[in-house]
CSV table of C-alpha atoms in Angstrom, one decimal:
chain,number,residue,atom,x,y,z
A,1,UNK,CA,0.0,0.0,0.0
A,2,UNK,CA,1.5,3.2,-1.4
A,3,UNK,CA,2.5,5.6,1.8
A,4,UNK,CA,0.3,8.8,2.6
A,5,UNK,CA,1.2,12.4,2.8
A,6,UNK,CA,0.0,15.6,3.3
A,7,UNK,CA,-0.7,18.1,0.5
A,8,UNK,CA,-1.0,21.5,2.2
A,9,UNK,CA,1.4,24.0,0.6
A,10,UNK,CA,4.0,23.9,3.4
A,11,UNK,CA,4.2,19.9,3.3
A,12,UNK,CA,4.3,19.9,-0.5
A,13,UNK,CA,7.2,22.6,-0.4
A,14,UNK,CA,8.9,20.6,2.0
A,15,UNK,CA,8.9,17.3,0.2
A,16,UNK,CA,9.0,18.8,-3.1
A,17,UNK,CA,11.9,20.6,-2.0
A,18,UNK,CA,13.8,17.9,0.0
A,19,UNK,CA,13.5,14.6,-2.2
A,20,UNK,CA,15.1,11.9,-0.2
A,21,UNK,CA,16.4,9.9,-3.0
A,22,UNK,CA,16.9,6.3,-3.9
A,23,UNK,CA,17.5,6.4,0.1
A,24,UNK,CA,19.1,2.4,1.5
A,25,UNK,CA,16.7,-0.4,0.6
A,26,UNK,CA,19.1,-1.4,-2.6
A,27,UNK,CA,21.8,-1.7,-0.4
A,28,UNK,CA,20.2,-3.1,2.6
A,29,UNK,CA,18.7,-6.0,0.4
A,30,UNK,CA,21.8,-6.7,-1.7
A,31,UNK,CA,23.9,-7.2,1.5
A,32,UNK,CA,21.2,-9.1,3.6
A,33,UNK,CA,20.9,-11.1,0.7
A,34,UNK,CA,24.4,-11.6,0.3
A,35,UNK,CA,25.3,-11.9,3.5
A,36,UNK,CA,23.1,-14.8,4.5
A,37,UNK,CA,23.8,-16.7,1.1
A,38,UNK,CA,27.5,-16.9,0.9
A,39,UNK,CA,28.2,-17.5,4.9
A,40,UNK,CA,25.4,-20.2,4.7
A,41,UNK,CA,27.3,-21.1,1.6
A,42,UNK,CA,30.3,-21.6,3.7
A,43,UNK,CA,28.6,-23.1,6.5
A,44,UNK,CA,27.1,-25.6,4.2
A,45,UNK,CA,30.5,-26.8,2.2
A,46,UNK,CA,32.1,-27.0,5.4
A,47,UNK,CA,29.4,-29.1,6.8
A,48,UNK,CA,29.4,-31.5,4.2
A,49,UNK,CA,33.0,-32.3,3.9
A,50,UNK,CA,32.2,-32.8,7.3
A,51,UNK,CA,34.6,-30.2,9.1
A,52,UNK,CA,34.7,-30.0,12.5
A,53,UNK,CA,32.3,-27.2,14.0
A,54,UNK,CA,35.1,-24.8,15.1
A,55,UNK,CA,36.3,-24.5,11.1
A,56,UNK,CA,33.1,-23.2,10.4
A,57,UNK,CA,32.9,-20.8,13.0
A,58,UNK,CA,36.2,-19.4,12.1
A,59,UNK,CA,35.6,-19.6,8.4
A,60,UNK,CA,32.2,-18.3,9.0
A,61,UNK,CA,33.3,-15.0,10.7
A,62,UNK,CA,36.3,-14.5,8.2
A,63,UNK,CA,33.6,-14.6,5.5
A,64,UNK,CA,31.4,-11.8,7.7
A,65,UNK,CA,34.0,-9.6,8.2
A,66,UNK,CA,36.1,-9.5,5.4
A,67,UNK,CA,33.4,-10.4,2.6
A,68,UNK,CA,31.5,-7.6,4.2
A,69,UNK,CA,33.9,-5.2,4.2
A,70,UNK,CA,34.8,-5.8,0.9
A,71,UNK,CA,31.0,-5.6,-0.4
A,72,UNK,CA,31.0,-2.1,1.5
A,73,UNK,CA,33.8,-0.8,-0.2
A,74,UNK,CA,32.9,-1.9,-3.3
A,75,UNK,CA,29.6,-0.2,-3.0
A,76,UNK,CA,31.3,2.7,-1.6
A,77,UNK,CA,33.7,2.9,-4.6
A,78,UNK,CA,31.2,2.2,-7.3
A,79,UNK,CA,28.2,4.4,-5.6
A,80,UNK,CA,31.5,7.5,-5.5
A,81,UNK,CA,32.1,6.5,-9.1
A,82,UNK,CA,28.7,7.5,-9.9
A,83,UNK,CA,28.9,10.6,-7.9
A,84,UNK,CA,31.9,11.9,-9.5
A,85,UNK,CA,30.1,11.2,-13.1
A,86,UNK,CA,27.6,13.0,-11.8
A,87,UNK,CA,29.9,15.9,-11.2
A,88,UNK,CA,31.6,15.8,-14.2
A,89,UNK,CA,28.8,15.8,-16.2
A,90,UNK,CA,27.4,19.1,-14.3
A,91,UNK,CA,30.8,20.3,-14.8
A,92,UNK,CA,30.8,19.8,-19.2
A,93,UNK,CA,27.0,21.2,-18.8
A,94,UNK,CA,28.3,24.3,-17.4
A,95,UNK,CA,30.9,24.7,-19.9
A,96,UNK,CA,28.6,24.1,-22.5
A,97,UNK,CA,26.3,26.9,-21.1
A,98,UNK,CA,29.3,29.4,-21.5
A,99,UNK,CA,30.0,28.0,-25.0
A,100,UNK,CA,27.1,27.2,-26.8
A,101,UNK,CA,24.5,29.2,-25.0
A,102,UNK,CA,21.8,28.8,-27.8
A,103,UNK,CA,22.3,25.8,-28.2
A,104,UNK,CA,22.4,24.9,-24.8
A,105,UNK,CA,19.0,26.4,-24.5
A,106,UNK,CA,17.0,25.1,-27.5
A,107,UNK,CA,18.0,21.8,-25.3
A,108,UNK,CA,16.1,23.1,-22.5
A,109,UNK,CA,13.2,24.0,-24.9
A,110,UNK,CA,13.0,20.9,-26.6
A,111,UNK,CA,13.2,18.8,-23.1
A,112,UNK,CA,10.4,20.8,-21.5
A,113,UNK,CA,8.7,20.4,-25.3
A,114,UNK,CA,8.5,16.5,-24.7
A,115,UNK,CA,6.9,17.2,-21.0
A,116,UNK,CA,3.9,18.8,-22.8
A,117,UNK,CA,4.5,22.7,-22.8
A,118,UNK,CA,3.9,24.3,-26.4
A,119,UNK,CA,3.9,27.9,-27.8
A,120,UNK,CA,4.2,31.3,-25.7
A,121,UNK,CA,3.8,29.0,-22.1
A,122,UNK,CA,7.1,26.9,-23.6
A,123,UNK,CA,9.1,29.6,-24.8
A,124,UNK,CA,8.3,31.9,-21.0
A,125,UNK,CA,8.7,29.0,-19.0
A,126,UNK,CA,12.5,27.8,-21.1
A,127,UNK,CA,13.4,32.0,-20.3
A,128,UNK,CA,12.6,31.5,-16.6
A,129,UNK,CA,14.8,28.1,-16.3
A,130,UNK,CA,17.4,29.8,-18.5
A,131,UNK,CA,18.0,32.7,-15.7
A,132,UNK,CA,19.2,30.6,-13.2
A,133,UNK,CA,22.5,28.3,-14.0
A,134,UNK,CA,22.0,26.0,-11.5
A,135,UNK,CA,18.1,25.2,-12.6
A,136,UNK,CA,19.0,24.8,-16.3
A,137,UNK,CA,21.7,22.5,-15.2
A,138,UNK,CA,19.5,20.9,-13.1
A,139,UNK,CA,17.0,20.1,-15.5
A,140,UNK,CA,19.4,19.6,-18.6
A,141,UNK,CA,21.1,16.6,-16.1
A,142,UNK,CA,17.5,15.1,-15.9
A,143,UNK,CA,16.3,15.7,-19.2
A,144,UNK,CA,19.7,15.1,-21.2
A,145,UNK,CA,21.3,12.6,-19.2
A,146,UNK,CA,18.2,10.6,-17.0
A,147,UNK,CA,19.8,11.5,-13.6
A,148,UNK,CA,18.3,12.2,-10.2
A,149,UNK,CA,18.5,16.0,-8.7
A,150,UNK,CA,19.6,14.1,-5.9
A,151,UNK,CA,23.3,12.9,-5.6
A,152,UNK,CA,24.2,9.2,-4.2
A,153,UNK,CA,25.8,9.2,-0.8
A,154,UNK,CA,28.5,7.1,-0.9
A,155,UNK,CA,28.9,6.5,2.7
A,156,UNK,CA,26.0,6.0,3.6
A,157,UNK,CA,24.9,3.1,1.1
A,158,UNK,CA,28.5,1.5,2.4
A,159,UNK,CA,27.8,1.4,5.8
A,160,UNK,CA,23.7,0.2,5.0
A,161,UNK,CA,25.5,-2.8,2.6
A,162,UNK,CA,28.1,-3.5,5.9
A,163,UNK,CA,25.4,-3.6,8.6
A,164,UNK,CA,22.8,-5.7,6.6
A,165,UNK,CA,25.8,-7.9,5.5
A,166,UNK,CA,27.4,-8.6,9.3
A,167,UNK,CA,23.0,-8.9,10.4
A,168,UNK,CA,22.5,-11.7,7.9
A,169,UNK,CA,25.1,-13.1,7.8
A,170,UNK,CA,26.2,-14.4,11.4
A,171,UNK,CA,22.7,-16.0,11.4
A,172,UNK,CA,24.0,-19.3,10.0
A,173,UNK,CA,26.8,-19.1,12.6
A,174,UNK,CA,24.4,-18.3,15.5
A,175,UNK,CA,24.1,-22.4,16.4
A,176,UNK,CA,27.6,-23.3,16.1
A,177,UNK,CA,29.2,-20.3,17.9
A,178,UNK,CA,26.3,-21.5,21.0
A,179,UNK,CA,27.2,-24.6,20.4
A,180,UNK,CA,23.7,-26.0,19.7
A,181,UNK,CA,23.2,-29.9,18.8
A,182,UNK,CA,21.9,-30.9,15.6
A,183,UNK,CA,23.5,-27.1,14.8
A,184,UNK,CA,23.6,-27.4,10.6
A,185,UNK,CA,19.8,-28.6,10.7
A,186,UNK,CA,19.2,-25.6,13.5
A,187,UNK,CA,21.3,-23.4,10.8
A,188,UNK,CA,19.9,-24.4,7.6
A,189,UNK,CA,16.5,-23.2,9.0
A,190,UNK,CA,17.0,-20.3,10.7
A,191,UNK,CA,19.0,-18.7,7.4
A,192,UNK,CA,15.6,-20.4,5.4
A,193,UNK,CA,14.0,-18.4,7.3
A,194,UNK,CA,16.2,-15.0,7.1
A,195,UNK,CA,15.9,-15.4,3.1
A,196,UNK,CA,12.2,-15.4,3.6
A,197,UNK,CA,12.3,-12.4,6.1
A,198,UNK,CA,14.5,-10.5,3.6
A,199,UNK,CA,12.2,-10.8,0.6
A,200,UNK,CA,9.2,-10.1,2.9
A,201,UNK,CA,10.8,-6.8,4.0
A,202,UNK,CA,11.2,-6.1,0.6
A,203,UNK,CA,7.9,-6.4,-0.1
A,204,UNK,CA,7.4,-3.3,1.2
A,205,UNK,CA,8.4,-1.2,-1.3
A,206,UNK,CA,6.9,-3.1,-3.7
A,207,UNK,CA,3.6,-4.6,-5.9
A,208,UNK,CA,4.5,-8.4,-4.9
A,209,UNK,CA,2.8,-10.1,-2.3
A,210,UNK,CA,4.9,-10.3,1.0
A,211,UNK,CA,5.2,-14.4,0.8
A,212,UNK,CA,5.3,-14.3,-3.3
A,213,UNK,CA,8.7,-11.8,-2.6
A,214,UNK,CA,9.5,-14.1,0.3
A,215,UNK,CA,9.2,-17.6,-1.6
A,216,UNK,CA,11.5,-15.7,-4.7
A,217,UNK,CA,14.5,-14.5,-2.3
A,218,UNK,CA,13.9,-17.9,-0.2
A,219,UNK,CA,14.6,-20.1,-3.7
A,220,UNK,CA,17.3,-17.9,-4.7
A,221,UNK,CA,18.9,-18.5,-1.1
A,222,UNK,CA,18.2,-21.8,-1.1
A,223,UNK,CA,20.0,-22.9,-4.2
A,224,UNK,CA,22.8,-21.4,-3.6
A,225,UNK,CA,23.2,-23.3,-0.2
A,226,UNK,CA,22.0,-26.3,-2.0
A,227,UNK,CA,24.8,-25.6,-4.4
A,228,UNK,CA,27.1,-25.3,-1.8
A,229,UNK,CA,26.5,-28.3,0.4
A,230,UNK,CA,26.6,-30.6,-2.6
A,231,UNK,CA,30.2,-29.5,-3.4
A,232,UNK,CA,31.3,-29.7,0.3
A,233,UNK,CA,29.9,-33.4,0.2
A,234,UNK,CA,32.2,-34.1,-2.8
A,235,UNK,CA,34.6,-33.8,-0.6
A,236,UNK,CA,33.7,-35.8,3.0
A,237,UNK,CA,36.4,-38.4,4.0
């Protein structure tokens, strides 16, 4: 159900004029995901070249730790990557403004053309974007290049991947670390069941039932466990 919100003119400039962007949920459901399959992953080889519990403890939280902090520095890098094109493509706009200015703004006329303006409402409304740089950039990033007015924060998606990551992914360990009997059975259910909780959360945000999004990220999860423990077992004395 899509979330309500006000519409008197002070909530509408507010929201209007503070987007909050792509915000976290790509990077909290990439390393939940992620997370949970490839320490279950290692938990499940281990187990069926039937290693000794304290193997896959330590194996397990090498993977969480360094895997994680590797996934959050990749996403940190690429989301920064994207940043700086995003800066540098502001920057050639800006030059172009200087250079080309006609040019520049029969761009701007033609972009808010395609959004439904025509005739004298077209050409007053392209003069008024044109006085201010920063709004003609603005828009000529949107229109020109498909980009969000609002710029990725690289830190912040980094540090959402790391704690999702470390969350999920010590699950599988949980039982062995305690010590639990029967712990791989106690395991293999409780990250079942932490795929299923991840694709539910995501449901959220989306059109898909919260058990149809649930059953998709638990099949994923599952086979690549599956995967996993059948490679271990090609390996058990």
């Amino acid at each position: 159900m899509a979330e309500e919100h006000g519409h008197s003119q002070q909530e509408i400039r507010d929201r209007i004029g503070s987007p909050p962007g792509r915000g976290v949920l790509r990077d909290v459901v990439y390393g939940g995901i992620d997370g949970s399959v490839t320490t279950f992953a290692i938990v499940a080889g281990v187990a069926g070249a039937g290693l000794s519990p304290f193997v896959i403890v330590a194996l397990g939280l090498a993977n969480v730790l360094a895997d994680g902090f590797s996934m959050a520095a990749g996403n940190y890098s690429g989301t920064k990557a994207e940043l700086d094109d995003i800066r540098r493509l502001r920057q050639i706009e800006n030059q172009h403004i200087d250079a080309h200015p006609d040019g520049e703004r029969s761009e701007v006329r033609e972009i808010l053309r395609l959004k439904g303006l025509s005739g004298r409402v077209l050409e007053e409304a392209t003069d008024e974007i044109c006085k201010s740089r920063e709004t003609w950039i603005d828009l000529m990033m949107e229109g020109e290049y498909g980009l969000s007015g609002v710029d990725p924060r690289p830190m912040k998606a980094a540090l959402a991947t790391f704690a999702a990551f470390l969350v999920a992914g010590m699950v599988p360990l949980l039982p062995f670390l305690f010590g639990l009997a029967n712990a791989f059975a106690i395991s293999s259910w409780m990250t079942m069941a932490c795929f299923f909780a991840i694709g539910a959360f995501k449901s959220r945000w989306s059109l898909a039932p919260w058990w149809r999004s649930g059953g998709e990220t638990l099949l994923i999860g599952g086979a690549a466990a599956a995967m996993a423990y059948g490679v271990g077992m090609l390996f058990h004395a």
